[in-house]
Amino acid sequence: MKIAVVGSSGRMGQMLVREVMSREGCVLSGATDRKGSDFIGRDAGEVAGLGACGVIIQDDPAPVIAAADVVIDFTRPEATEEHLRLAAQAGCAFVGGTTGLNDAQKQAIELAARHIPVVFAANMSVGVTLLSALTKKIAQVLDDDYDIEIVEMHHRHKVDAPSGTALLLGQSAAEGRNVVHDDVKQAVRDGHTGPRPKGEIGYATLRGGDVIGDHTVIFAGEGERIEVTHKASSRHIYASGAVRAAFWTKGRKNGVYDMADVLGLGD
Ligand code: NAD
């Protein structure tokens, strides 16, 4: 399988180049980065720290995407929108992990998916995808006598709270309980809050050090408590999930998929 990595000199891009180069059954067919980047013209393997692989980083994504079976994109929302359009034109499957897409950019995913298979997920890790499926299942079984709280911790540089992954877990819990997440979400508690309303999904945010991402979903009932936890200790898990998704696109029908589909956990 020919895999192209766009944004190949970014933190995730380099991780993806290493992952593609070291996996059996696929080759790195092309690499790009933004116009004006210092990395244009350099060897993608060298930039990723693995030594030269003969793939030179380009600033024009069109021919790179046209020559690939799958393109993997962890870049910026406006770049992702363009890459989706080019992939749809070229009939190249798409795996995307870029976060922070606005509504128009999310619409671009749907439009592209009319022509190609698109796997898109805000968290590509196999472990978080499993945690999310488990959270939904547990919430389906337990009623609202069990209070749901989601605790997350990230490094001190993170700018948003709760994390996108924590919100994804809350959304899974709400789906399991058959309620609208925004109606029951409680992300801030401070001062005299009064007793906890029944049915609330609460969030607690911790920040500090270099923590890549810890998430725990707590179901607290009378006499027992169930806790499910995921701890990321390397960003490698996102790259390895993305390459797994790239393999999975082979022979798929056009449409939008997520990591739960890739792992066979979809509804
Ligand atoms: P980064 O800033 O290190 O890398 C982004 C790369 O994209 C840079 O090399 C940049 O030059 C490049 N880029 C920007 N515009 C481009 C364009 N028009 N064409 C080609 N390349 C372009 O960021 P990062 O930490 O690698 O994260 C990238 C994205 O992936 C972010 O949105 C982040 O939130 C997301 N992310 C998702 C997951 C997941 O599991 N889904 C995991 C980690 C990061």
Tab-separated table of C-alpha atoms and ligand atoms in Angstrom:
chain	number	residue	atom	x	y	z
A	1	MET	CA	0.000	0.000	0.000
A	2	LYS	CA	1.296	3.431	-0.994
A	3	ILE	CA	0.860	5.898	1.861
A	4	ALA	CA	1.496	9.645	1.616
A	5	VAL	CA	2.014	11.745	4.747
A	6	VAL	CA	1.049	15.416	4.487
A	7	GLY	CA	2.522	17.778	7.080
A	8	SER	CA	5.373	15.272	7.332
A	9	SER	CA	7.734	17.512	9.312
A	10	GLY	CA	5.311	18.204	12.174
A	11	ARG	CA	5.402	16.325	15.521
A	12	MET	CA	2.804	13.801	14.346
A	13	GLY	CA	4.019	13.915	10.719
A	14	GLN	CA	7.495	12.697	11.690
A	15	MET	CA	6.001	10.022	13.909
A	16	LEU	CA	3.827	8.892	10.971
A	17	VAL	CA	6.779	8.781	8.562
A	18	ARG	CA	8.657	6.564	11.030
A	19	GLU	CA	5.619	4.329	11.473
A	20	VAL	CA	4.991	3.941	7.712
A	21	MET	CA	8.689	3.286	7.014
A	22	SER	CA	8.932	0.609	9.676
A	23	ARG	CA	5.684	-1.284	8.947
A	24	GLU	CA	5.470	-4.249	6.594
A	25	GLY	CA	3.040	-4.046	3.703
A	26	CYS	CA	3.277	-0.328	3.019
A	27	VAL	CA	5.661	2.200	1.535
A	28	LEU	CA	5.992	5.922	2.028
A	29	SER	CA	5.051	7.146	-1.450
A	30	GLY	CA	5.182	10.898	-0.804
A	31	ALA	CA	5.439	13.643	1.788
A	32	THR	CA	4.485	17.314	1.911
A	33	ASP	CA	4.584	20.299	4.173
A	34	ARG	CA	3.322	23.873	3.967
A	35	LYS	CA	4.705	26.277	1.380
A	36	GLY	CA	7.663	28.177	2.820
A	37	SER	CA	8.559	25.486	5.379
A	38	ASP	CA	12.323	25.010	5.880
A	39	PHE	CA	11.786	21.270	5.373
A	40	ILE	CA	10.681	21.520	1.703
A	41	GLY	CA	13.217	19.746	-0.511
A	42	ARG	CA	14.609	17.614	2.326
A	43	ASP	CA	14.347	13.840	2.614
A	44	ALA	CA	11.295	12.875	4.723
A	45	GLY	CA	13.072	9.900	6.311
A	46	GLU	CA	16.030	12.031	7.345
A	47	VAL	CA	13.781	14.719	8.831
A	48	ALA	CA	12.004	11.988	10.816
A	49	GLY	CA	15.370	10.756	12.120
A	50	LEU	CA	15.429	7.391	10.310
A	51	GLY	CA	17.901	8.165	7.538
A	52	ALA	CA	17.279	8.934	3.861
A	53	CYS	CA	14.409	7.072	2.170
A	54	GLY	CA	14.413	8.872	-1.202
A	55	VAL	CA	11.085	10.662	-0.568
A	56	ILE	CA	11.570	14.409	-0.884
A	57	ILE	CA	9.172	16.715	0.989
A	58	GLN	CA	7.085	18.688	-1.548
A	59	ASP	CA	4.995	21.819	-1.141
A	60	ASP	CA	2.405	20.874	-3.799
A	61	PRO	CA	0.072	18.217	-2.343
A	62	ALA	CA	-1.857	17.472	-5.589
A	63	PRO	CA	0.642	15.109	-7.314
A	64	VAL	CA	1.648	13.533	-3.984
A	65	ILE	CA	-1.949	12.647	-3.117
A	66	ALA	CA	-2.695	11.529	-6.704
A	67	ALA	CA	0.177	9.001	-6.532
A	68	ALA	CA	-0.924	7.443	-3.199
A	69	ASP	CA	-3.492	4.806	-2.201
A	70	VAL	CA	-4.068	6.539	1.154
A	71	VAL	CA	-3.093	9.939	2.536
A	72	ILE	CA	-2.643	10.502	6.282
A	73	ASP	CA	-3.238	14.043	7.504
A	74	PHE	CA	-2.378	15.468	10.937
A	75	THR	CA	-1.922	19.128	9.986
A	76	ARG	CA	-4.119	22.209	10.403
A	77	PRO	CA	-7.855	22.510	9.698
A	78	GLU	CA	-7.527	24.710	6.585
A	79	ALA	CA	-4.876	22.378	5.136
A	80	THR	CA	-7.014	19.319	5.941
A	81	GLU	CA	-9.913	20.859	4.024
A	82	GLU	CA	-7.745	21.219	0.899
A	83	HIS	CA	-6.253	17.727	1.288
A	84	LEU	CA	-9.751	16.222	1.530
A	85	ARG	CA	-10.768	17.922	-1.713
A	86	LEU	CA	-7.636	16.707	-3.520
A	87	ALA	CA	-8.026	13.154	-2.195
A	88	ALA	CA	-11.651	13.021	-3.365
A	89	GLN	CA	-10.597	14.218	-6.844
A	90	ALA	CA	-7.806	11.647	-7.034
A	91	GLY	CA	-9.780	8.706	-5.582
A	92	CYS	CA	-7.226	8.395	-2.749
A	93	ALA	CA	-8.504	7.144	0.645
A	94	PHE	CA	-8.086	9.561	3.566
A	95	VAL	CA	-7.120	9.133	7.219
A	96	GLY	CA	-7.383	12.354	9.236
A	97	GLY	CA	-6.575	13.238	12.831
A	98	THR	CA	-6.431	17.034	12.693
A	99	THR	CA	-8.486	18.607	15.490
A	100	GLY	CA	-10.276	21.948	15.802
A	101	LEU	CA	-12.257	21.755	12.536
A	102	ASN	CA	-15.073	24.292	12.162
A	103	ASP	CA	-18.480	23.356	10.747
A	104	ALA	CA	-17.527	24.113	7.126
A	105	GLN	CA	-14.383	22.015	7.468
A	106	LYS	CA	-16.384	19.152	8.991
A	107	GLN	CA	-18.711	19.457	6.005
A	108	ALA	CA	-15.673	18.936	3.749
A	109	ILE	CA	-15.267	15.469	5.321
A	110	GLU	CA	-18.828	14.552	4.333
A	111	LEU	CA	-18.359	15.899	0.805
A	112	ALA	CA	-15.105	13.994	0.237
A	113	ALA	CA	-16.627	10.811	1.649
A	114	ARG	CA	-19.049	10.679	-1.292
A	115	HIS	CA	-16.038	9.768	-3.438
A	116	ILE	CA	-13.598	7.978	-1.098
A	117	PRO	CA	-13.440	6.186	2.275
A	118	VAL	CA	-12.527	8.711	5.001
A	119	VAL	CA	-11.481	7.672	8.519
A	120	PHE	CA	-11.531	10.656	10.858
A	121	ALA	CA	-11.049	10.612	14.640
A	122	ALA	CA	-10.084	13.206	17.242
A	123	ASN	CA	-8.216	10.429	19.032
A	124	MET	CA	-6.682	7.682	16.896
A	125	SER	CA	-5.390	5.571	19.758
A	126	VAL	CA	-6.697	2.020	19.955
A	127	GLY	CA	-6.848	2.282	23.766
A	128	VAL	CA	-8.975	5.439	23.885
A	129	THR	CA	-11.300	4.029	21.218
A	130	LEU	CA	-11.801	0.955	23.415
A	131	LEU	CA	-12.276	3.119	26.531
A	132	SER	CA	-14.938	5.095	24.710
A	133	ALA	CA	-16.803	1.937	23.638
A	134	LEU	CA	-16.573	0.524	27.189
A	135	THR	CA	-17.844	3.805	28.652
A	136	LYS	CA	-20.897	3.689	26.411
A	137	LYS	CA	-21.550	0.058	27.306
A	138	ILE	CA	-21.237	0.639	31.063
A	139	ALA	CA	-23.510	3.705	30.867
A	140	GLN	CA	-26.084	1.601	29.001
A	141	VAL	CA	-26.161	-0.988	31.765
A	142	LEU	CA	-26.089	1.306	34.819
A	143	ASP	CA	-28.860	3.797	35.513
A	144	ASP	CA	-28.433	7.319	36.847
A	145	ASP	CA	-28.088	6.041	40.441
A	146	TYR	CA	-24.452	5.852	39.311
A	147	ASP	CA	-22.859	9.307	39.063
A	148	ILE	CA	-20.546	9.732	36.056
A	149	GLU	CA	-17.400	11.807	36.556
A	150	ILE	CA	-14.551	12.162	34.048
A	151	VAL	CA	-11.098	13.097	35.319
A	152	GLU	CA	-8.332	14.067	32.917
A	153	MET	CA	-4.735	15.252	33.230
A	154	HIS	CA	-2.510	16.819	30.577
A	155	HIS	CA	0.826	18.678	30.354
A	156	ARG	CA	1.084	22.304	31.429
A	157	HIS	CA	1.067	23.661	27.822
A	158	LYS	CA	-2.434	22.451	26.956
A	159	VAL	CA	-4.721	25.397	26.218
A	160	ASP	CA	-8.225	23.880	26.197
A	161	ALA	CA	-10.245	22.193	28.940
A	162	PRO	CA	-11.762	19.673	29.317
A	163	SER	CA	-9.705	17.845	26.677
A	164	GLY	CA	-11.333	16.829	23.394
A	165	THR	CA	-10.914	13.208	24.457
A	166	ALA	CA	-12.627	13.805	27.823
A	167	LEU	CA	-15.561	15.361	25.971
A	168	LEU	CA	-15.614	12.403	23.567
A	169	LEU	CA	-15.868	10.058	26.581
A	170	GLY	CA	-18.649	12.187	28.076
A	171	GLN	CA	-20.462	12.038	24.762
A	172	SER	CA	-20.147	8.227	24.742
A	173	ALA	CA	-21.525	8.066	28.303
A	174	ALA	CA	-24.447	10.311	27.312
A	175	GLU	CA	-25.187	8.147	24.272
A	176	GLY	CA	-25.151	5.040	26.449
A	177	ARG	CA	-27.605	6.688	28.809
A	178	ASN	CA	-29.693	8.026	25.971
A	179	VAL	CA	-29.445	11.672	27.054
A	180	VAL	CA	-28.207	14.835	25.308
A	181	HIS	CA	-24.645	15.489	26.466
A	182	ASP	CA	-24.940	19.298	26.545
A	183	ASP	CA	-28.005	19.018	28.835
A	184	VAL	CA	-26.101	17.074	31.515
A	185	LYS	CA	-22.498	18.294	31.114
A	186	GLN	CA	-20.968	19.980	34.193
A	187	ALA	CA	-17.420	21.160	33.486
A	188	VAL	CA	-17.058	23.799	36.226
A	189	ARG	CA	-17.644	23.524	39.989
A	190	ASP	CA	-16.527	26.275	42.326
A	191	GLY	CA	-17.877	27.670	45.608
A	192	HIS	CA	-21.251	26.712	47.082
A	193	THR	CA	-22.496	24.357	44.386
A	194	GLY	CA	-25.197	22.561	46.384
A	195	PRO	CA	-25.660	18.793	46.120
A	196	ARG	CA	-24.860	17.003	42.888
A	197	PRO	CA	-27.873	16.897	40.551
A	198	LYS	CA	-28.876	13.384	39.493
A	199	GLY	CA	-27.871	12.494	35.942
A	200	GLU	CA	-25.090	15.049	35.651
A	201	ILE	CA	-21.874	14.124	33.781
A	202	GLY	CA	-19.106	15.952	35.644
A	203	TYR	CA	-15.577	16.825	34.520
A	204	ALA	CA	-12.417	17.512	36.514
A	205	THR	CA	-9.347	18.913	34.782
A	206	LEU	CA	-5.768	18.561	36.050
A	207	ARG	CA	-2.799	20.301	34.358
A	208	GLY	CA	0.914	19.898	34.991
A	209	GLY	CA	4.312	18.663	33.903
A	210	ASP	CA	4.670	16.678	30.703
A	211	VAL	CA	1.666	14.345	31.016
A	212	ILE	CA	0.671	13.294	27.464
A	213	GLY	CA	-2.907	12.399	28.419
A	214	ASP	CA	-4.631	10.497	31.258
A	215	HIS	CA	-8.385	9.892	31.299
A	216	THR	CA	-10.548	8.122	33.887
A	217	VAL	CA	-14.301	7.613	33.686
A	218	ILE	CA	-15.858	6.998	37.130
A	219	PHE	CA	-19.284	5.483	37.743
A	220	ALA	CA	-19.944	6.112	41.449
A	221	GLY	CA	-22.920	4.321	43.006
A	222	GLU	CA	-24.086	3.462	46.544
A	223	GLY	CA	-21.660	0.848	47.855
A	224	GLU	CA	-19.478	0.508	44.763
A	225	ARG	CA	-17.517	2.461	42.208
A	226	ILE	CA	-16.373	1.435	38.732
A	227	GLU	CA	-13.418	3.238	37.175
A	228	VAL	CA	-11.970	2.790	33.676
A	229	THR	CA	-8.682	4.476	32.851
A	230	HIS	CA	-6.431	5.116	29.872
A	231	LYS	CA	-2.937	6.586	30.207
A	232	ALA	CA	-0.924	7.650	27.169
A	233	SER	CA	2.825	7.519	27.626
A	234	SER	CA	3.821	8.093	23.977
A	235	ARG	CA	2.345	9.940	20.974
A	236	HIS	CA	3.320	6.851	18.992
A	237	ILE	CA	-0.112	5.360	19.780
A	238	TYR	CA	-1.791	7.948	17.513
A	239	ALA	CA	0.549	7.216	14.582
A	240	SER	CA	0.182	3.483	14.946
A	241	GLY	CA	-3.642	3.824	15.085
A	242	ALA	CA	-3.590	6.021	11.976
A	243	VAL	CA	-1.523	3.518	9.962
A	244	ARG	CA	-3.827	0.721	11.133
A	245	ALA	CA	-6.741	2.830	9.828
A	246	ALA	CA	-4.910	3.366	6.523
A	247	PHE	CA	-4.636	-0.416	5.989
A	248	TRP	CA	-8.283	-0.813	6.944
A	249	THR	CA	-9.480	1.556	4.159
A	250	LYS	CA	-8.464	-0.968	1.498
A	251	GLY	CA	-11.561	-2.174	-0.329
A	252	ARG	CA	-13.950	-0.088	1.854
A	253	LYS	CA	-17.005	1.629	0.416
A	254	ASN	CA	-16.985	5.421	0.235
A	255	GLY	CA	-18.169	7.032	3.483
A	256	VAL	CA	-17.110	8.489	6.820
A	257	TYR	CA	-15.702	6.083	9.408
A	258	ASP	CA	-14.111	6.450	12.838
A	259	MET	CA	-11.674	4.372	14.854
A	260	ALA	CA	-14.510	2.350	16.386
A	261	ASP	CA	-15.286	1.125	12.851
A	262	VAL	CA	-11.611	0.325	12.262
A	263	LEU	CA	-11.531	-1.792	15.437
A	264	GLY	CA	-14.858	-3.443	14.630
A	265	LEU	CA	-16.562	-1.772	17.618
A	266	GLY	CA	-19.099	0.249	15.590
A	267	ASP	CA	-22.835	-0.060	16.298
B	1	NAD	P1	2.559	20.334	14.422
B	1	NAD	O1	2.333	21.806	14.429
B	1	NAD	O2	3.802	19.782	15.035
B	1	NAD	O3	2.506	19.793	12.905
B	1	NAD	C1	1.631	20.265	11.926
B	1	NAD	C2	2.333	20.156	10.590
B	1	NAD	O4	1.420	20.479	9.548
B	1	NAD	C3	3.521	21.141	10.482
B	1	NAD	O5	4.650	20.482	9.942
B	1	NAD	C4	2.983	22.189	9.537
B	1	NAD	O6	4.006	22.852	8.790
B	1	NAD	C5	2.098	21.319	8.629
B	1	NAD	N1	1.179	22.089	7.810
B	1	NAD	C6	0.481	23.210	8.123
B	1	NAD	N2	-0.174	23.639	7.032
B	1	NAD	C7	0.103	22.769	6.031
B	1	NAD	C8	-0.281	22.679	4.663
B	1	NAD	N3	-1.084	23.584	4.111
B	1	NAD	N4	0.181	21.639	3.937
B	1	NAD	C9	1.002	20.705	4.482
B	1	NAD	N5	1.424	20.770	5.754
B	1	NAD	C10	0.960	21.771	6.519
B	1	NAD	O7	1.269	19.701	15.087
B	1	NAD	P2	1.049	18.201	15.642
B	1	NAD	O8	1.286	18.150	17.105
B	1	NAD	O9	1.742	17.247	14.744
B	1	NAD	O10	-0.540	18.048	15.477
B	1	NAD	C11	-1.148	18.167	14.206
B	1	NAD	C12	-2.658	17.986	14.348
B	1	NAD	O11	-2.947	16.651	14.759
B	1	NAD	C13	-3.300	18.885	15.413
B	1	NAD	O12	-4.573	19.285	14.958
B	1	NAD	C14	-3.429	17.973	16.619
B	1	NAD	O13	-4.436	18.361	17.517
B	1	NAD	C15	-3.776	16.685	15.923
B	1	NAD	N6	-3.539	15.462	16.706
B	1	NAD	C16	-4.489	14.494	16.621
B	1	NAD	C17	-4.326	13.279	17.253
B	1	NAD	C18	-5.360	12.195	17.049
B	1	NAD	O14	-5.215	11.092	17.600
B	1	NAD	N7	-6.395	12.425	16.246
B	1	NAD	C19	-3.177	13.040	18.007
B	1	NAD	C20	-2.198	14.046	18.076
B	1	NAD	C21	-2.393	15.255	17.412
